[in-house]
Each structure stands twice: as C-alpha cells, then as structure tokens.
PDB file of C-alpha atoms in Angstrom:
ATOM      1  CA  UNK A   6      49.534 -24.798  -5.516  1.00 72.00           C
ATOM      2  CA  UNK A   7      51.377 -21.702  -4.322  1.00 85.00           C
ATOM      3  CA  UNK A   8      50.053 -18.528  -2.713  1.00 88.00           C
ATOM      4  CA  UNK A   9      49.948 -16.585  -6.035  1.00 89.00           C
ATOM      5  CA  UNK A  10      47.528 -19.060  -7.569  1.00 91.00           C
ATOM      6  CA  UNK A  11      45.448 -18.982  -4.374  1.00 91.00           C
ATOM      7  CA  UNK A  12      45.102 -15.192  -4.528  1.00 94.00           C
ATOM      8  CA  UNK A  13      44.101 -15.276  -8.203  1.00 94.00           C
ATOM      9  CA  UNK A  14      41.606 -18.096  -7.558  1.00 95.00           C
ATOM     10  CA  UNK A  15      40.139 -16.173  -4.595  1.00 95.00           C
ATOM     11  CA  UNK A  16      39.755 -12.999  -6.667  1.00 97.00           C
ATOM     12  CA  UNK A  17      38.096 -14.944  -9.512  1.00 97.00           C
ATOM     13  CA  UNK A  18      35.641 -16.560  -7.083  1.00 97.00           C
ATOM     14  CA  UNK A  19      34.835 -13.173  -5.537  1.00 97.00           C
ATOM     15  CA  UNK A  20      34.227 -11.582  -8.968  1.00 98.00           C
ATOM     16  CA  UNK A  21      32.020 -14.534  -9.971  1.00 98.00           C
ATOM     17  CA  UNK A  22      30.027 -14.056  -6.746  1.00 98.00           C
ATOM     18  CA  UNK A  23      29.535 -10.341  -7.509  1.00 98.00           C
ATOM     19  CA  UNK A  24      28.394 -11.085 -11.086  1.00 98.00           C
ATOM     20  CA  UNK A  25      25.891 -13.685  -9.844  1.00 97.00           C
ATOM     21  CA  UNK A  26      24.505 -11.241  -7.266  1.00 97.00           C
ATOM     22  CA  UNK A  27      24.111  -8.480  -9.896  1.00 96.00           C
ATOM     23  CA  UNK A  28      22.238 -10.839 -12.230  1.00 95.00           C
ATOM     24  CA  UNK A  29      20.036 -11.995  -9.343  1.00 94.00           C
ATOM     25  CA  UNK A  30      19.300  -8.397  -8.340  1.00 91.00           C
ATOM     26  CA  UNK A  31      18.224  -7.355 -11.830  1.00 90.00           C
ATOM     27  CA  UNK A  32      15.834 -10.306 -12.087  1.00 89.00           C
ATOM     28  CA  UNK A  33      13.903  -9.259  -8.992  1.00 83.00           C
ATOM     29  CA  UNK A  34      10.567  -7.453  -9.557  1.00 75.00           C
ATOM     30  CA  UNK A  35      10.298  -3.738  -8.900  1.00 71.00           C
ATOM     31  CA  UNK A  36       8.861  -3.208  -5.431  1.00 67.00           C
ATOM     32  CA  UNK A  37       8.650   0.544  -5.365  1.00 69.00           C
ATOM     33  CA  UNK A  38       5.743   2.822  -6.182  1.00 70.00           C
ATOM     34  CA  UNK A  39       6.093   4.173  -9.681  1.00 76.00           C
ATOM     35  CA  UNK A  40       4.097   7.265  -8.676  1.00 79.00           C
ATOM     36  CA  UNK A  41       6.310   8.218  -5.727  1.00 81.00           C
ATOM     37  CA  UNK A  42       7.096  11.661  -7.139  1.00 85.00           C
ATOM     38  CA  UNK A  43       3.427  12.602  -7.605  1.00 86.00           C
ATOM     39  CA  UNK A  44       2.633  11.288  -4.136  1.00 81.00           C
ATOM     40  CA  UNK A  45       5.454  13.360  -2.696  1.00 85.00           C
ATOM     41  CA  UNK A  46       4.045  16.508  -4.257  1.00 86.00           C
ATOM     42  CA  UNK A  47       0.563  15.750  -2.884  1.00 85.00           C
ATOM     43  CA  UNK A  48       1.800  14.878   0.616  1.00 89.00           C
ATOM     44  CA  UNK A  49       0.662  18.164   2.199  1.00 90.00           C
ATOM     45  CA  UNK A  50      -2.862  17.796   0.824  1.00 90.00           C
ATOM     46  CA  UNK A  51      -3.101  14.207   2.086  1.00 91.00           C
ATOM     47  CA  UNK A  52      -1.746  15.233   5.487  1.00 93.00           C
ATOM     48  CA  UNK A  53      -4.426  17.929   5.814  1.00 94.00           C
ATOM     49  CA  UNK A  54      -7.137  15.395   4.940  1.00 94.00           C
ATOM     50  CA  UNK A  55      -5.818  12.944   7.538  1.00 94.00           C
ATOM     51  CA  UNK A  56      -5.642  15.722  10.130  1.00 95.00           C
ATOM     52  CA  UNK A  57      -9.249  16.729   9.306  1.00 94.00           C
ATOM     53  CA  UNK A  58     -10.405  13.228  10.291  1.00 93.00           C
ATOM     54  CA  UNK A  59      -8.921  13.792  13.752  1.00 94.00           C
ATOM     55  CA  UNK A  60     -10.235  17.350  14.093  1.00 93.00           C
ATOM     56  CA  UNK A  61     -13.819  16.442  13.131  1.00 92.00           C
ATOM     57  CA  UNK A  62     -13.715  13.036  14.883  1.00 91.00           C
ATOM     58  CA  UNK A  63     -14.848  11.496  11.585  1.00 90.00           C
ATOM     59  CA  UNK A  64     -13.018   8.178  11.834  1.00 93.00           C
ATOM     60  CA  UNK A  65     -15.120   5.499  10.113  1.00 93.00           C
ATOM     61  CA  UNK A  66     -16.096   2.378  12.030  1.00 93.00           C
ATOM     62  CA  UNK A  67     -14.778  -0.693  10.223  1.00 93.00           C
ATOM     63  CA  UNK A  68     -16.208  -4.135  10.943  1.00 92.00           C
ATOM     64  CA  UNK A  69     -15.090  -7.397   9.398  1.00 90.00           C
ATOM     65  CA  UNK A  70     -16.997 -10.647   9.020  1.00 87.00           C
ATOM     66  CA  UNK A  71     -16.104 -13.751   7.030  1.00 86.00           C
ATOM     67  CA  UNK A  72     -18.055 -12.591   3.983  1.00 88.00           C
ATOM     68  CA  UNK A  73     -18.080  -8.800   4.050  1.00 90.00           C
ATOM     69  CA  UNK A  74     -16.422  -5.612   5.245  1.00 90.00           C
ATOM     70  CA  UNK A  75     -18.691  -3.054   6.901  1.00 92.00           C
ATOM     71  CA  UNK A  76     -17.738   0.618   6.887  1.00 92.00           C
ATOM     72  CA  UNK A  77     -19.907   3.097   8.803  1.00 93.00           C
ATOM     73  CA  UNK A  78     -19.568   6.874   8.667  1.00 92.00           C
ATOM     74  CA  UNK A  79     -21.159   9.536  10.879  1.00 89.00           C
ATOM     75  CA  UNK A  80     -22.921  11.157   7.906  1.00 89.00           C
ATOM     76  CA  UNK A  81     -23.640  10.166   4.278  1.00 90.00           C
ATOM     77  CA  UNK A  82     -20.429  10.481   2.255  1.00 90.00           C
ATOM     78  CA  UNK A  83     -19.174  10.449  -1.328  1.00 90.00           C
ATOM     79  CA  UNK A  84     -15.756   9.080  -2.171  1.00 93.00           C
ATOM     80  CA  UNK A  85     -13.752   5.923  -2.712  1.00 94.00           C
ATOM     81  CA  UNK A  86     -12.328   2.969  -0.829  1.00 93.00           C
ATOM     82  CA  UNK A  87      -9.064   1.588  -2.177  1.00 93.00           C
ATOM     83  CA  UNK A  88      -7.961  -1.902  -1.239  1.00 93.00           C
ATOM     84  CA  UNK A  89      -4.168  -1.861  -1.557  1.00 91.00           C
ATOM     85  CA  UNK A  90      -2.265  -5.147  -1.435  1.00 89.00           C
ATOM     86  CA  UNK A  91       1.296  -4.444  -0.188  1.00 84.00           C
ATOM     87  CA  UNK A  92       2.669  -7.675  -1.633  1.00 81.00           C
ATOM     88  CA  UNK A  93       1.141  -7.360  -5.131  1.00 80.00           C
ATOM     89  CA  UNK A  94       0.014  -4.060  -6.643  1.00 78.00           C
ATOM     90  CA  UNK A  95      -1.833  -5.874  -9.432  1.00 83.00           C
ATOM     91  CA  UNK A  96      -4.445  -7.024  -6.909  1.00 86.00           C
ATOM     92  CA  UNK A  97      -5.425  -3.488  -5.847  1.00 89.00           C
ATOM     93  CA  UNK A  98      -9.129  -2.706  -6.070  1.00 91.00           C
ATOM     94  CA  UNK A  99     -11.092   0.555  -6.005  1.00 93.00           C
ATOM     95  CA  UNK A 100     -14.712   0.850  -4.854  1.00 90.00           C
ATOM     96  CA  UNK A 101     -16.904   3.932  -5.165  1.00 92.00           C
ATOM     97  CA  UNK A 102     -18.915   4.973  -2.096  1.00 88.00           C
ATOM     98  CA  UNK A 103     -22.629   5.258  -2.926  1.00 84.00           C
ATOM     99  CA  UNK A 104     -23.421   8.381  -0.891  1.00 83.00           C
ATOM    100  CA  UNK A 105     -24.758   6.603   2.181  1.00 86.00           C
ATOM    101  CA  UNK A 106     -23.551   6.450   5.776  1.00 88.00           C
ATOM    102  CA  UNK A 107     -22.953   2.679   5.769  1.00 91.00           C
ATOM    103  CA  UNK A 108     -21.351   0.425   3.148  1.00 90.00           C
ATOM    104  CA  UNK A 109     -21.175  -3.379   3.034  1.00 91.00           C
ATOM    105  CA  UNK A 110     -18.460  -4.659   0.723  1.00 90.00           C
ATOM    106  CA  UNK A 111     -18.413  -8.368  -0.182  1.00 90.00           C
ATOM    107  CA  UNK A 112     -15.018 -10.000   0.230  1.00 87.00           C
ATOM    108  CA  UNK A 113     -15.562 -12.598  -2.490  1.00 86.00           C
ATOM    109  CA  UNK A 114     -13.306 -10.821  -5.008  1.00 83.00           C
ATOM    110  CA  UNK A 115     -10.444 -10.266  -2.565  1.00 86.00           C
ATOM    111  CA  UNK A 116      -7.883 -12.859  -1.546  1.00 88.00           C
ATOM    112  CA  UNK A 117      -7.087 -13.576   2.075  1.00 88.00           C
ATOM    113  CA  UNK A 118      -4.181 -11.774   3.679  1.00 89.00           C
ATOM    114  CA  UNK A 119      -3.015  -8.315   4.640  1.00 91.00           C
ATOM    115  CA  UNK A 120      -4.607  -5.315   2.895  1.00 92.00           C
ATOM    116  CA  UNK A 121      -4.435  -1.585   3.446  1.00 93.00           C
ATOM    117  CA  UNK A 122      -7.718   0.305   3.281  1.00 93.00           C
ATOM    118  CA  UNK A 123      -7.353   3.829   1.955  1.00 94.00           C
ATOM    119  CA  UNK A 124     -10.669   5.629   2.383  1.00 95.00           C
ATOM    120  CA  UNK A 125     -11.011   9.061   0.796  1.00 94.00           C
ATOM    121  CA  UNK A 126     -14.311  10.906   1.101  1.00 94.00           C
ATOM    122  CA  UNK A 127     -16.025  14.265   1.349  1.00 92.00           C
ATOM    123  CA  UNK A 128     -18.783  15.214   3.769  1.00 89.00           C
ATOM    124  CA  UNK A 129     -20.112  18.509   5.093  1.00 86.00           C
ATOM    125  CA  UNK A 130     -17.748  20.475   2.842  1.00 89.00           C
ATOM    126  CA  UNK A 131     -14.598  18.801   4.167  1.00 92.00           C
ATOM    127  CA  UNK A 132     -12.272  16.305   2.506  1.00 94.00           C
ATOM    128  CA  UNK A 133     -11.038  13.332   4.527  1.00 95.00           C
ATOM    129  CA  UNK A 134      -8.449  10.578   4.155  1.00 94.00           C
ATOM    130  CA  UNK A 135      -8.180   7.552   6.434  1.00 95.00           C
ATOM    131  CA  UNK A 136      -5.816   4.555   6.195  1.00 95.00           C
ATOM    132  CA  UNK A 137      -6.038   1.288   8.104  1.00 93.00           C
ATOM    133  CA  UNK A 138      -4.446  -2.135   7.812  1.00 93.00           C
ATOM    134  CA  UNK A 139      -6.852  -5.101   7.744  1.00 91.00           C
ATOM    135  CA  UNK A 140      -6.284  -8.832   7.659  1.00 90.00           C
ATOM    136  CA  UNK A 141      -8.905 -10.516   5.492  1.00 85.00           C
ATOM    137  CA  UNK A 142      -9.884 -14.116   6.251  1.00 82.00           C
TER     138      UNK A 142
END
C-alpha cells in the first residue's frame, strides 16, 4: 500500500465517522424547551414576581417527608405548584393551591429523583414566583 491509498482510506474513514455522528445526533431526543420564545417574552414579568418574594419576605417554607411535601405560606394564597422534572418533561405535574396557608402534597404519584418546584401564587394583591430544587426520596 502506498501513501496515496493511505490518504484516500483516511479520508473515507473520516467521512464515515462524520456520517455516523450526524445520524447519531439526529436520533437523540429534543432536550430544549419548545416554549423558549414565550418564556423569553415573559421574563420581565417573572423577574418582578421573583423580586416581590424577596421584597415582601414571602418565601414559602418547604418541608419534605418520605410520604409528602409540606408547603407553608405566611398568608392564605391562591395559585399553582408545578413539579418540573429536568430529565423528562412528560413527568411534569401541576397542582392547584386550595386557598389556604399550608398545603400537604402526597408524593405517591411522583417518582424519586431531582425535581424543580415552581410555585406561583397571589396574596394581598401581589403576584409571586418562587423556584426551588428538591430531591424526592
């Protein structure tokens, strides 16, 4: 084998490697948020809600046991709690807040692992948004 055949063989192997990587890349699942544009437009509103939590010292107290998640607010609130699973968006769950100051959420429908709690509520004429990572047993 001479050097000309070696160069051609090397180029063919490199092109085959690139083709395999392109096929592999297209078979991977989408891991981006399909609503990124809408979220970008609403960023200022969400930032103001997060800032309002700090201004009013309205951070909810979150407690975790083996069977339930306890969320306590300073005053009765209306809103939602979103359980967001970073590894699988199909597992996300939304829970309505009943208008009380304390909520106990059973963990039976949620799998163990890392979750992000996104709590959005209104109280005393203000809108709030709070995010926290939790590790469910």
